[in-house]
């Protein structure tokens, strides 16, 4: 039960995951392998943290 600040943190993590996913798609379309792998890992971590934080808030 974190209230509004915790909810904003969850929202921020989901926004971060979305921005990273956009960058991931862009690098994938350009055919850049290493940045795509790095962004895929970062996106997965951000999404996992967002889901875990959301479960904690609920």
mmCIF file of N, CA and C in Angstrom:
data_model
loop_
_atom_site.group_PDB
_atom_site.id
_atom_site.type_symbol
_atom_site.label_atom_id
_atom_site.label_comp_id
_atom_site.label_asym_id
_atom_site.label_seq_id
_atom_site.Cartn_x
_atom_site.Cartn_y
_atom_site.Cartn_z
ATOM 1 N N UNK A 1 0.824 -1.188 0.000
ATOM 2 C CA UNK A 1 0.000 0.000 0.000
ATOM 3 C C UNK A 1 0.868 1.251 0.000
ATOM 4 N N UNK A 2 1.378 1.590 -1.158
ATOM 5 C CA UNK A 2 2.266 2.722 -1.251
ATOM 6 C C UNK A 2 1.577 4.026 -1.587
ATOM 7 N N UNK A 3 0.340 3.962 -2.060
ATOM 8 C CA UNK A 3 -0.373 5.171 -2.401
ATOM 9 C C UNK A 3 0.026 5.722 -3.755
ATOM 10 N N UNK A 4 -0.171 7.018 -3.898
ATOM 11 C CA UNK A 4 0.058 7.673 -5.186
ATOM 12 C C UNK A 4 1.522 7.652 -5.616
ATOM 13 N N UNK A 5 2.506 7.919 -4.745
ATOM 14 C CA UNK A 5 3.900 7.874 -5.215
ATOM 15 C C UNK A 5 4.300 6.518 -5.779
ATOM 16 N N UNK A 6 3.848 5.438 -5.153
ATOM 17 C CA UNK A 6 4.180 4.103 -5.659
ATOM 18 C C UNK A 6 3.495 3.853 -6.995
ATOM 19 N N UNK A 7 2.255 4.328 -7.132
ATOM 20 C CA UNK A 7 1.542 4.161 -8.397
ATOM 21 C C UNK A 7 2.235 4.930 -9.517
ATOM 22 N N UNK A 8 2.759 6.095 -9.197
ATOM 23 C CA UNK A 8 3.478 6.873 -10.208
ATOM 24 C C UNK A 8 4.774 6.176 -10.595
ATOM 25 N N UNK A 9 5.400 5.498 -9.646
ATOM 26 C CA UNK A 9 6.605 4.731 -9.949
ATOM 27 C C UNK A 9 6.306 3.592 -10.906
ATOM 28 N N UNK A 10 5.180 2.920 -10.679
ATOM 29 C CA UNK A 10 4.766 1.833 -11.573
ATOM 30 C C UNK A 10 4.499 2.386 -12.964
ATOM 31 N N UNK A 11 3.785 3.500 -13.025
ATOM 32 C CA UNK A 11 3.504 4.128 -14.316
ATOM 33 C C UNK A 11 4.801 4.517 -15.018
ATOM 34 N N UNK A 12 5.740 5.071 -14.270
ATOM 35 C CA UNK A 12 7.030 5.448 -14.846
ATOM 36 C C UNK A 12 7.789 4.257 -15.399
ATOM 37 N N UNK A 13 7.724 3.127 -14.703
ATOM 38 C CA UNK A 13 8.401 1.925 -15.194
ATOM 39 C C UNK A 13 7.760 1.410 -16.481
ATOM 40 N N UNK A 14 6.432 1.469 -16.565
ATOM 41 C CA UNK A 14 5.768 1.043 -17.794
ATOM 42 C C UNK A 14 6.086 1.992 -18.954
ATOM 43 N N UNK A 15 6.166 3.288 -18.669
ATOM 44 C CA UNK A 15 6.549 4.252 -19.709
ATOM 45 C C UNK A 15 7.975 3.981 -20.168
ATOM 46 N N UNK A 16 8.872 3.739 -19.231
ATOM 47 C CA UNK A 16 10.256 3.416 -19.575
ATOM 48 C C UNK A 16 10.321 2.162 -20.435
ATOM 49 N N UNK A 17 9.558 1.134 -20.069
ATOM 50 C CA UNK A 17 9.536 -0.100 -20.858
ATOM 51 C C UNK A 17 9.025 0.176 -22.269
ATOM 52 N N UNK A 18 8.042 1.043 -22.399
ATOM 53 C CA UNK A 18 7.519 1.389 -23.721
ATOM 54 C C UNK A 18 8.530 2.135 -24.575
ATOM 55 N N UNK A 19 9.232 3.074 -23.967
ATOM 56 C CA UNK A 19 10.257 3.822 -24.702
ATOM 57 C C UNK A 19 11.385 2.889 -25.135
ATOM 58 N N UNK A 20 11.786 2.009 -24.243
ATOM 59 C CA UNK A 20 12.831 1.044 -24.590
ATOM 60 C C UNK A 20 12.363 0.102 -25.695
ATOM 61 N N UNK A 21 11.093 -0.298 -25.658
ATOM 62 C CA UNK A 21 10.561 -1.169 -26.708
ATOM 63 C C UNK A 21 10.561 -0.447 -28.055
ATOM 64 N N UNK A 22 10.274 0.845 -28.054
ATOM 65 C CA UNK A 22 10.341 1.622 -29.290
ATOM 66 C C UNK A 22 11.754 1.687 -29.839
ATOM 67 N N UNK A 23 12.712 1.898 -28.965
ATOM 68 C CA UNK A 23 14.110 1.891 -29.391
ATOM 69 C C UNK A 23 14.545 0.523 -29.874
ATOM 70 N N UNK A 24 14.041 -0.503 -29.220
ATOM 71 C CA UNK A 24 14.330 -1.877 -29.633
ATOM 72 C C UNK A 24 13.830 -2.129 -31.049
ATOM 73 N N UNK A 25 12.613 -1.718 -31.327
ATOM 74 C CA UNK A 25 12.047 -1.919 -32.659
ATOM 75 C C UNK A 25 12.847 -1.144 -33.711
ATOM 76 N N UNK A 26 13.248 0.064 -33.368
ATOM 77 C CA UNK A 26 14.018 0.883 -34.301
ATOM 78 C C UNK A 26 15.366 0.245 -34.628
ATOM 79 N N UNK A 27 16.072 -0.222 -33.605
ATOM 80 C CA UNK A 27 17.376 -0.843 -33.864
ATOM 81 C C UNK A 27 17.225 -2.175 -34.586
ATOM 82 N N UNK A 28 16.137 -2.887 -34.311
ATOM 83 C CA UNK A 28 15.881 -4.157 -35.001
ATOM 84 C C UNK A 28 15.653 -3.914 -36.494
ATOM 85 N N UNK A 29 14.892 -2.882 -36.827
ATOM 86 C CA UNK A 29 14.625 -2.582 -38.235
ATOM 87 C C UNK A 29 15.884 -2.143 -38.971
ATOM 88 N N UNK A 30 16.806 -1.520 -38.270
ATOM 89 C CA UNK A 30 18.062 -1.095 -38.899
ATOM 90 C C UNK A 30 19.057 -2.238 -39.032
ATOM 91 N N UNK A 31 18.786 -3.349 -38.374
ATOM 92 C CA UNK A 31 19.657 -4.514 -38.477
ATOM 93 C C UNK A 31 20.867 -4.468 -37.566
ATOM 94 N N UNK A 32 20.806 -3.674 -36.514
ATOM 95 C CA UNK A 32 21.917 -3.561 -35.568
ATOM 96 C C UNK A 32 21.752 -4.627 -34.488
ATOM 97 N N UNK A 33 22.658 -5.584 -34.456
ATOM 98 C CA UNK A 33 22.489 -6.740 -33.571
ATOM 99 C C UNK A 33 22.786 -6.446 -32.105
ATOM 100 N N UNK A 34 23.924 -5.849 -31.823
ATOM 101 C CA UNK A 34 24.320 -5.647 -30.423
ATOM 102 C C UNK A 34 23.380 -4.668 -29.709
ATOM 103 N N UNK A 35 23.095 -3.488 -30.292
ATOM 104 C CA UNK A 35 22.147 -2.597 -29.606
ATOM 105 C C UNK A 35 20.763 -3.221 -29.441
ATOM 106 N N UNK A 36 20.357 -4.047 -30.405
ATOM 107 C CA UNK A 36 19.063 -4.717 -30.292
ATOM 108 C C UNK A 36 19.055 -5.665 -29.102
ATOM 109 N N UNK A 37 20.126 -6.415 -28.925
ATOM 110 C CA UNK A 37 20.206 -7.343 -27.794
ATOM 111 C C UNK A 37 20.223 -6.595 -26.466
ATOM 112 N N UNK A 38 20.969 -5.502 -26.410
ATOM 113 C CA UNK A 38 21.048 -4.716 -25.175
ATOM 114 C C UNK A 38 19.683 -4.115 -24.845
ATOM 115 N N UNK A 39 19.023 -3.552 -25.848
ATOM 116 C CA UNK A 39 17.708 -2.961 -25.612
ATOM 117 C C UNK A 39 16.661 -4.019 -25.275
ATOM 118 N N UNK A 40 16.783 -5.208 -25.853
ATOM 119 C CA UNK A 40 15.848 -6.290 -25.523
ATOM 120 C C UNK A 40 15.980 -6.670 -24.055
ATOM 121 N N UNK A 41 17.202 -6.766 -23.579
ATOM 122 C CA UNK A 41 17.431 -7.092 -22.173
ATOM 123 C C UNK A 41 16.910 -5.977 -21.261
ATOM 124 N N UNK A 42 17.200 -4.734 -21.617
ATOM 125 C CA UNK A 42 16.747 -3.603 -20.804
ATOM 126 C C UNK A 42 15.221 -3.513 -20.788
ATOM 127 N N UNK A 43 14.589 -3.767 -21.933
ATOM 128 C CA UNK A 43 13.129 -3.735 -22.008
ATOM 129 C C UNK A 43 12.519 -4.832 -21.146
ATOM 130 N N UNK A 44 13.080 -6.023 -21.229
ATOM 131 C CA UNK A 44 12.565 -7.134 -20.427
ATOM 132 C C UNK A 44 12.709 -6.852 -18.934
ATOM 133 N N UNK A 45 13.838 -6.285 -18.542
ATOM 134 C CA UNK A 45 14.043 -5.957 -17.127
ATOM 135 C C UNK A 45 13.076 -4.871 -16.657
ATOM 136 N N UNK A 46 12.903 -3.827 -17.468
ATOM 137 C CA UNK A 46 11.989 -2.746 -17.093
ATOM 138 C C UNK A 46 10.560 -3.263 -16.979
ATOM 139 N N UNK A 47 10.158 -4.117 -17.903
ATOM 140 C CA UNK A 47 8.811 -4.678 -17.855
ATOM 141 C C UNK A 47 8.643 -5.593 -16.640
ATOM 142 N N UNK A 48 9.652 -6.390 -16.347
ATOM 143 C CA UNK A 48 9.580 -7.273 -15.176
ATOM 144 C C UNK A 48 9.494 -6.460 -13.887
ATOM 145 N N UNK A 49 10.307 -5.413 -13.775
ATOM 146 C CA UNK A 49 10.255 -4.571 -12.583
ATOM 147 C C UNK A 49 8.913 -3.861 -12.474
ATOM 148 N N UNK A 50 8.353 -3.422 -13.606
ATOM 149 C CA UNK A 50 7.055 -2.753 -13.589
ATOM 150 C C UNK A 50 5.964 -3.700 -13.103
ATOM 151 N N UNK A 51 5.983 -4.931 -13.581
ATOM 152 C CA UNK A 51 4.969 -5.902 -13.163
ATOM 153 C C UNK A 51 5.134 -6.248 -11.684
ATOM 154 N N UNK A 52 6.383 -6.435 -11.248
ATOM 155 C CA UNK A 52 6.602 -6.735 -9.826
ATOM 156 C C UNK A 52 6.180 -5.563 -8.944
ATOM 157 N N UNK A 53 6.472 -4.347 -9.374
ATOM 158 C CA UNK A 53 6.077 -3.175 -8.597
ATOM 159 C C UNK A 53 4.559 -3.030 -8.580
ATOM 160 N N UNK A 54 3.907 -3.352 -9.693
ATOM 161 C CA UNK A 54 2.454 -3.268 -9.749
ATOM 162 C C UNK A 54 1.827 -4.278 -8.785
ATOM 163 N N UNK A 55 2.383 -5.483 -8.731
ATOM 164 C CA UNK A 55 1.863 -6.489 -7.812
ATOM 165 C C UNK A 55 2.061 -6.054 -6.359
ATOM 166 N N UNK A 56 3.155 -5.372 -6.088
ATOM 167 C CA UNK A 56 3.428 -4.886 -4.735
ATOM 168 C C UNK A 56 2.439 -3.789 -4.349
ATOM 169 N N UNK A 57 2.086 -2.932 -5.301
ATOM 170 C CA UNK A 57 1.169 -1.828 -5.030
ATOM 171 C C UNK A 57 -0.231 -2.361 -4.779
ATOM 172 N N UNK A 58 -0.621 -3.379 -5.554
ATOM 173 C CA UNK A 58 -1.972 -3.924 -5.406
ATOM 174 C C UNK A 58 -2.017 -4.684 -4.106
#
